[in-house]
Amino acid sequence: MTITEDQDARSDAPATPRQRRAARIAEAAGGGWGLILLKIVVLGLILALAVYAALVLIRMDQWVPAVLVVAAALLAVWIYSGRGRLPAKYLMPGLVFLFVFQVFAALYTGYVAFTNYGTGHNSTKESAVNALMLSAQERVPDSPEYELTILDQLGELSFLVTDPDGEVLIGGEDRPLEEVDDAEMRGGKAVALDGYTTLEFAEIVANQERISEMAVPLSDDPNDGALRTPDGSIAYVYTSTLVYDEAAGTMTDTRTGVVYSDIGTGAFTAEDGTELKPGWQIVVGFDNFTRAFAEESIRGPFLSVLVWTFAFALLSVLTCFALGLFLAIVFNDPRMKSKKYYRVLMILPYAFPGFLSALVWAGMMNQEFGFLNVVLFGGADIPWLTNEWLAKASIILVNLWLGFPYMFLICTGALQSIPEDVQEAARVDGASAWQVFRSIKLPLLLVAVAPLLISSFAFNFNNFSLIYMLTGGGPRDVTAGVNVGATDILITMVYKVAFVGSSADYGLASAFSIIIFILVATISVLAFRRTKALEDLN
Amino acid sequence: MTTQTAAPSTGAIVTAEAGVRGEGREPRRPFRKYFRETGWRHIVGVLATVFALFPLLYVFSASLNPGGTLLTANSLFSRVSLESYLTLFQNETHPYGAWFVNTLVIGLVTAFFTVLLGALAAYCFSRMRFTGRRFSLTALLVVQMFPQMLAMVAIFLLMVTISDIFPAIGLNTQIGLIMVYLGGALGANTYLMYGFFNTVPASIDEAAKIDGAGHARIFFTIILRLVAPILAVVGLLSFIGTCSEFVLASVILVDPDKQTLAVGLYRFVSDEFSKNWSVFAAGAVLAAILPVALFLALQRYIVGGLTAGSVK
């Protein structure tokens, strides 16, 4: 490897032999060895990590990621050990993260949007069946007693049981009972096994809760039941009141006789529509998107959120730009003194972390105790953040505070780049100050700042922290089928649907993400086209 | 502070100063003319400054109010003590000290690697010609159109899966969060740096090559020094951005001990909103000092970086 590295360094050098020799000498003199050594160590580490990761993945039956990890590591070694392949050497580190946490995340969002992933639907059918049967377990009335010893192996607990016939078996939560023959016996009861530590009485007491929740299946068929223990010394057979018929794909409740069947909705459903939870994850096609646009309880709030998102983003850009431009023009007078100080003071809101500003304003706008009501409005009771329309106005106001310094800076820069002579010529021709501004300065300015206005729009479209910290999206719309309020924008809606409250609907949230992406992307592309045209005109 | 800047409206002082710059000494203007031309600008300036500064003064005053609530915070600077700052570090359910350290560490590590990864890619795009170069540059722009925040659900589910297999880098770990942030290291940063790298003449690289330097040495010892200003800007923007990032941090970091300031302070406020207002204010002031100081110190570069490319 070291040799190829040497050649690699040389491959960039000019071709004549003399220069090549010079290159080699310089490389050797300049501590190139340290670099090479570092490279070997780093590549070795990467390979070792990849092998370890692959082994762990294989143990968990995750074959596809295992292959990917190994392939990526081999690619890295191939790229960095050989000569040439220079661009790849520089691009690979960034691209690895980009692919995993951005590209894959984006694609995965697309996939999740087409599933029913969420609370009650977060795993496979098999584990849903197991979870259902476990949750409905009851002790068999005349169950035989199993003498029990609890064993520990690397933090995982197992049951070592001696059945009434004297046979010794071991099993854990995810592995059904199997026979062992080398257990250490005491008085007809198995008490220890090689490779495991026997839990002492005190340890059993300490782990009581965990042990009482353990259910060790008797066999691969969940209908056979499982062993559970009330006290840590005797285990009994528990069977589920639910019976799973794999061939028919049905769950039958033996107490009520109701048959729940898999009708393709990701949960066992009875004829009257009641579902057994948990269900499992299935692909539901465009269901989430149809729900967003068609289901009454979601469509209403969704559409009003959509309208408000546009209004908010547009108004934010307009108000901030207007104030910023106005101030920039006011301060763009060469005769004015101490501009520098004003400028520094006015930048401060922009430098202050955005999430903090929103929280501070939320305090100032508090209806009962806030500064605005108590001091500025002399004890008035104005519901700044709890009335639907005032809350919207407050958000625009706070965003103006946050955003005008940025626009002020940009406009100042753009104004100064507009050549003086154009304006002077217009003034000489008799144009008024307003005419000069309207027909000369503004168009020139717009060409320069239009791309920034568009990105500002896109930023405000997803201005999560302002909305979430200031109003939390509230006041809440109690009639809505999803957790939204009057000031929620799309991105806070995504967050609330997925992470806030007791139930999560990842599928619906991802569908909203996709919708946001399509909207922002379309608007940006169209707007950039328009500004290109604007630029051509000038 | 703000009222002092209003003083020039007396006219005489300002016109005397006004003569220092500009073409020679201007004759004194009568007050009316002065006000119409310059004076009113100061009034606008003062109003804007009051608007900009007031919330900051308010939170600073609230932080100095010992044991204050939202209501007592309204009497600005009536009582001054550092008690709230001390209380801040003694609350066990809200470990401010841990949040602060976490934010610094996550912010610095993310900023460092963002700069490194971005600079590597920018150097590559700026100095090398290879198949797929144009395509990759455009692809980077397109990928950026789907910001990480939109993928929060997918990232959360991905981290849940990872923590089943490798708990050390999965959910509720800071390494995991940093790796997620690094997913956004390329993109806009690469473009910003790419433009700057292009302004460094390629003849410098060539000269170094002729002197026998390898590409790695050219990059690390020559180019990185020449583009230091843009590295500082990108690092700073990344640091400030990471420090105030809320969505991903709140989704990935679960334990109070592991959270960042953005997540922790939000929880703090939503838990006990008006009761401990001055403690929150103290936390906010401390949290803001570093970003604000950095920003003010480097504002010239940041503003330049922000407007680069659009304002010619």
Coordinates of C-alpha atoms in Angstrom, one line a residue, chain A residues 5 8-9 12-14 19 22-24 26-32 35 39 52-54 56-57 60 62 86-91 93-95 97-106 108-110 112 117 323 326-327 329-339 341-356 359-364 366 368-372 374-376 397 400-401 404 406 409-410 413-414 417 447-449 451-452 462-465 468-469 472 491-492 494-495 498-499 506-507 509-510 512-514 516-517 520-522 524-525 535, chain B residues 1-2 5-6 8 14 17-18 20-21 26 29 33 37-38 40-46 48-56 58-59 70-71 73-76 117 119-125 128-130 136 140 142-162 164-166 176 178-187 209-217 219-220 237 240 243-248 250-251 261-263 265-267 269 273-274 277 280 283-285 287-289 291-293 295-296 299 302-303 306-307 310-312:
Chain A
E5 CA 0.7 5.7 -2.3
D8 CA 0.0 8.2 -6.4
A9 CA 1.7 11.3 -5.1
D12 CA 0.2 14.4 -10.3
A13 CA 3.7 15.5 -11.0
P14 CA 4.8 16.7 -14.4
Q19 CA 10.9 17.0 -12.1
A22 CA 12.4 16.5 -7.5
A23 CA 8.8 15.7 -6.6
R24 CA 10.0 12.5 -4.9
A26 CA 10.3 17.0 -1.9
E27 CA 7.7 14.5 -0.9
A28 CA 10.2 12.5 1.2
A29 CA 11.6 15.7 2.8
G30 CA 8.2 17.0 3.7
G31 CA 7.0 14.4 6.1
G32 CA 5.0 12.5 3.5
L35 CA 0.6 11.1 6.1
K39 CA -3.7 6.8 6.0
Y52 CA -17.3 -5.6 13.2
A53 CA -20.5 -3.9 12.1
A54 CA -21.1 -6.6 9.4
V56 CA -23.2 -7.7 14.3
L57 CA -25.6 -7.1 11.5
M60 CA -29.3 -9.9 13.7
Q62 CA -29.7 -7.9 8.6
L86 CA -8.5 11.8 -7.0
P87 CA -11.9 13.3 -7.2
A88 CA -13.4 10.3 -5.4
K89 CA -10.8 10.7 -2.6
Y90 CA -12.0 14.2 -1.9
L91 CA -15.7 13.6 -2.4
P93 CA -16.2 11.5 3.1
G94 CA -19.0 14.0 2.5
L95 CA -21.0 11.8 0.2
F97 CA -23.0 11.1 5.2
L98 CA -25.0 12.7 2.4
F99 CA -26.2 9.3 1.1
V100 CA -27.2 7.9 4.5
F101 CA -28.7 10.9 6.3
Q102 CA -30.0 12.9 3.4
V103 CA -30.6 10.9 0.2
F104 CA -31.7 7.7 2.0
A105 CA -33.7 9.7 4.5
A106 CA -35.5 11.5 1.7
Y108 CA -37.3 6.5 3.1
T109 CA -39.7 9.4 3.7
G110 CA -41.2 8.6 0.4
V112 CA -43.0 5.7 4.8
Y117 CA -46.4 3.2 9.9
L323 CA -38.8 47.5 6.4
F326 CA -36.9 51.3 3.9
L327 CA -34.2 51.4 6.5
I329 CA -32.6 53.7 1.9
V330 CA -32.9 55.9 5.0
F331 CA -29.4 55.1 6.0
N332 CA -27.9 55.2 2.5
D333 CA -27.3 58.9 2.8
P334 CA -23.7 59.9 2.8
R335 CA -24.4 63.0 5.0
M336 CA -25.8 60.9 7.8
K337 CA -23.6 60.4 10.8
S338 CA -23.1 57.4 13.1
K339 CA -24.7 55.0 10.7
Y341 CA -23.7 52.3 15.4
Y342 CA -27.3 52.0 14.2
R343 CA -26.2 49.2 11.9
V344 CA -24.6 47.2 14.7
L345 CA -27.5 47.7 17.1
M346 CA -30.0 46.7 14.4
I347 CA -28.2 43.5 13.5
L348 CA -28.6 42.2 17.1
P349 CA -32.0 40.5 16.6
Y350 CA -30.6 38.6 13.7
A351 CA -27.6 37.4 15.8
F352 CA -29.8 36.4 18.7
P353 CA -30.6 32.7 18.4
G354 CA -34.0 32.4 16.8
F355 CA -35.6 29.9 19.1
L356 CA -34.7 32.1 22.1
L359 CA -39.6 32.2 23.6
V360 CA -38.8 35.7 24.9
W361 CA -41.5 37.2 22.7
A362 CA -43.9 34.5 23.9
G363 CA -43.2 35.7 27.5
M364 CA -43.7 39.4 26.5
N366 CA -48.4 36.5 27.6
E368 CA -52.0 37.9 31.9
F369 CA -48.5 38.8 32.9
G370 CA -46.7 39.8 29.7
F371 CA -44.9 43.1 29.2
L372 CA -47.1 44.2 26.2
V374 CA -49.3 44.9 31.5
V375 CA -47.0 47.8 30.8
L376 CA -47.4 49.0 27.2
L397 CA -44.7 40.9 14.0
L400 CA -40.5 41.0 11.2
W401 CA -38.4 41.7 14.3
F404 CA -35.7 42.8 9.0
Y406 CA -31.1 40.4 7.3
L409 CA -28.0 44.1 5.3
I410 CA -28.8 42.7 1.9
G413 CA -25.2 45.9 0.0
A414 CA -27.3 45.9 -3.1
S417 CA -23.6 48.3 -5.8
V447 CA -32.5 41.7 -9.8
A448 CA -29.8 41.5 -7.2
V449 CA -31.9 40.4 -4.3
P451 CA -32.8 34.9 -5.4
L452 CA -32.4 35.8 -1.7
N462 CA -40.4 25.8 6.9
N463 CA -39.8 28.3 9.8
F464 CA -40.4 25.7 12.4
S465 CA -38.9 27.2 15.5
Y468 CA -43.5 26.1 17.5
M469 CA -41.8 28.2 20.2
G472 CA -47.0 26.0 19.6
I491 CA -43.8 21.7 9.0
T492 CA -45.0 22.1 12.5
V494 CA -45.7 17.2 10.4
Y495 CA -43.9 17.4 13.7
A498 CA -45.5 12.4 14.1
F499 CA -44.1 13.2 17.6
Y506 CA -45.6 8.4 10.7
G507 CA -47.3 7.6 7.4
A509 CA -46.6 12.9 8.6
S510 CA -44.3 11.7 5.8
F512 CA -47.2 15.9 4.4
S513 CA -43.4 16.1 4.1
I514 CA -43.7 15.0 0.5
I516 CA -44.3 20.3 1.3
F517 CA -41.3 19.2 -0.8
V520 CA -41.5 24.4 -2.2
A521 CA -39.6 22.8 -5.1
T522 CA -42.2 23.8 -7.7
S524 CA -38.6 27.7 -6.2
V525 CA -38.1 26.4 -9.7
E535 CA -32.0 39.3 -15.3
Chain B
M1 CA -28.1 54.2 24.9
T2 CA -30.6 54.9 22.2
T5 CA -28.1 58.8 19.4
A6 CA -31.1 61.1 19.2
P8 CA -27.8 65.1 16.9
V14 CA -24.1 67.2 13.6
E17 CA -19.3 66.7 12.2
A18 CA -20.8 66.4 8.8
V20 CA -15.4 66.0 8.3
R21 CA -16.3 63.6 5.5
E26 CA -20.2 72.1 4.0
R29 CA -27.4 74.1 7.2
K33 CA -33.0 72.0 6.0
E37 CA -32.3 66.1 4.7
T38 CA -30.7 64.2 7.5
W40 CA -35.5 62.6 10.2
R41 CA -33.2 59.7 9.3
H42 CA -32.0 59.7 12.9
I43 CA -35.6 59.6 14.2
V44 CA -36.3 56.6 12.0
G45 CA -33.0 55.1 13.2
V46 CA -33.8 55.5 16.8
A48 CA -35.8 51.0 14.5
T49 CA -33.1 50.6 17.2
V50 CA -35.7 50.7 20.0
F51 CA -37.7 48.1 18.1
A52 CA -34.7 45.9 17.6
L53 CA -33.2 46.3 21.1
F54 CA -36.2 46.3 23.3
P55 CA -36.8 42.5 23.6
L56 CA -33.1 42.0 24.3
Y58 CA -36.2 43.1 28.5
V59 CA -34.7 39.6 28.7
L70 CA -43.2 36.9 34.2
L71 CA -45.0 39.6 36.1
A73 CA -40.0 41.0 35.0
N74 CA -42.1 43.9 33.7
S75 CA -40.5 46.4 36.1
L76 CA -37.3 46.8 34.1
L117 CA -16.1 17.7 4.4
A119 CA -13.8 22.0 1.8
L120 CA -12.7 18.6 0.5
A121 CA -15.7 18.5 -1.9
A122 CA -15.3 22.2 -2.9
Y123 CA -11.6 21.7 -3.7
C124 CA -12.5 18.7 -5.8
F125 CA -15.1 20.5 -7.8
M128 CA -10.4 18.7 -10.8
R129 CA -12.2 17.9 -14.0
F130 CA -13.8 14.5 -14.1
S136 CA -22.7 16.0 -9.2
L140 CA -26.1 18.5 -4.8
V142 CA -31.4 19.2 -6.1
V143 CA -30.8 17.1 -3.0
Q144 CA -30.7 20.2 -0.9
M145 CA -34.3 21.0 -2.0
F146 CA -35.4 18.2 0.3
P147 CA -34.1 19.7 3.6
Q148 CA -33.3 17.3 6.4
M149 CA -36.0 18.8 8.5
L150 CA -38.6 17.4 6.1
A151 CA -37.2 14.0 6.6
M152 CA -37.4 14.1 10.4
V153 CA -39.7 11.1 10.5
A154 CA -37.5 9.0 8.3
I155 CA -34.4 10.1 10.3
F156 CA -36.1 9.2 13.5
L157 CA -37.1 5.7 12.3
L158 CA -33.6 5.2 10.9
M159 CA -32.1 6.1 14.2
V160 CA -34.5 3.8 16.0
T161 CA -33.3 0.9 13.8
I162 CA -29.7 1.8 14.2
D164 CA -31.4 -1.7 17.9
I165 CA -28.2 -2.8 16.3
F166 CA -25.5 -0.2 17.4
G176 CA -25.8 10.0 16.2
I178 CA -23.7 14.9 14.8
M179 CA -23.7 12.3 12.1
V180 CA -27.2 13.3 11.1
Y181 CA -26.1 16.9 10.9
L182 CA -23.2 15.9 8.8
G183 CA -25.6 14.6 6.2
G184 CA -26.2 18.2 5.4
A185 CA -22.5 19.2 5.3
L186 CA -22.3 19.3 1.6
G187 CA -24.8 21.2 -0.5
K209 CA 3.0 20.9 -7.9
I210 CA 6.2 21.8 -9.9
D211 CA 7.9 22.2 -6.6
G212 CA 6.9 18.6 -5.9
A213 CA 4.0 18.9 -3.5
G214 CA 1.4 16.1 -3.7
H215 CA -2.3 17.0 -3.9
A216 CA -2.9 16.3 -0.2
R217 CA -0.1 18.7 0.8
F219 CA -4.8 21.1 -0.2
F220 CA -4.0 21.0 3.5
L237 CA -22.8 29.6 10.2
I240 CA -24.7 29.0 15.0
C243 CA -26.7 25.5 18.3
S244 CA -30.3 26.7 17.6
E245 CA -31.4 23.6 15.7
F246 CA -34.5 22.2 17.4
V247 CA -36.4 19.6 15.4
L248 CA -33.8 16.9 14.9
S250 CA -35.6 17.1 20.0
V251 CA -36.4 14.0 18.1
L261 CA -29.9 24.3 24.9
A262 CA -32.7 24.6 22.2
V263 CA -34.5 21.5 23.4
L265 CA -34.8 25.6 27.3
Y266 CA -38.0 24.9 25.3
R267 CA -38.9 22.1 27.8
V269 CA -40.3 27.1 29.4
F273 CA -43.7 29.0 32.1
S274 CA -44.2 32.0 34.3
W277 CA -39.1 33.4 34.2
F280 CA -35.1 31.1 32.0
G283 CA -30.4 30.8 30.6
A284 CA -31.3 32.6 27.4
V285 CA -28.8 35.4 28.0
A287 CA -27.0 30.9 25.6
A288 CA -27.1 33.9 23.4
I289 CA -23.8 35.5 24.4
P291 CA -23.5 33.4 19.0
V292 CA -24.1 37.1 19.3
A293 CA -20.4 37.9 20.1
F295 CA -21.7 37.2 14.9
L296 CA -20.7 40.8 15.8
Q299 CA -20.4 40.2 10.8
I302 CA -20.9 36.7 7.3
V303 CA -22.7 39.5 5.4
L306 CA -24.6 35.8 2.6
T307 CA -24.7 38.2 -0.3
S310 CA -26.2 37.4 -5.8
V311 CA -25.0 41.0 -5.3
K312 CA -22.2 41.7 -7.8

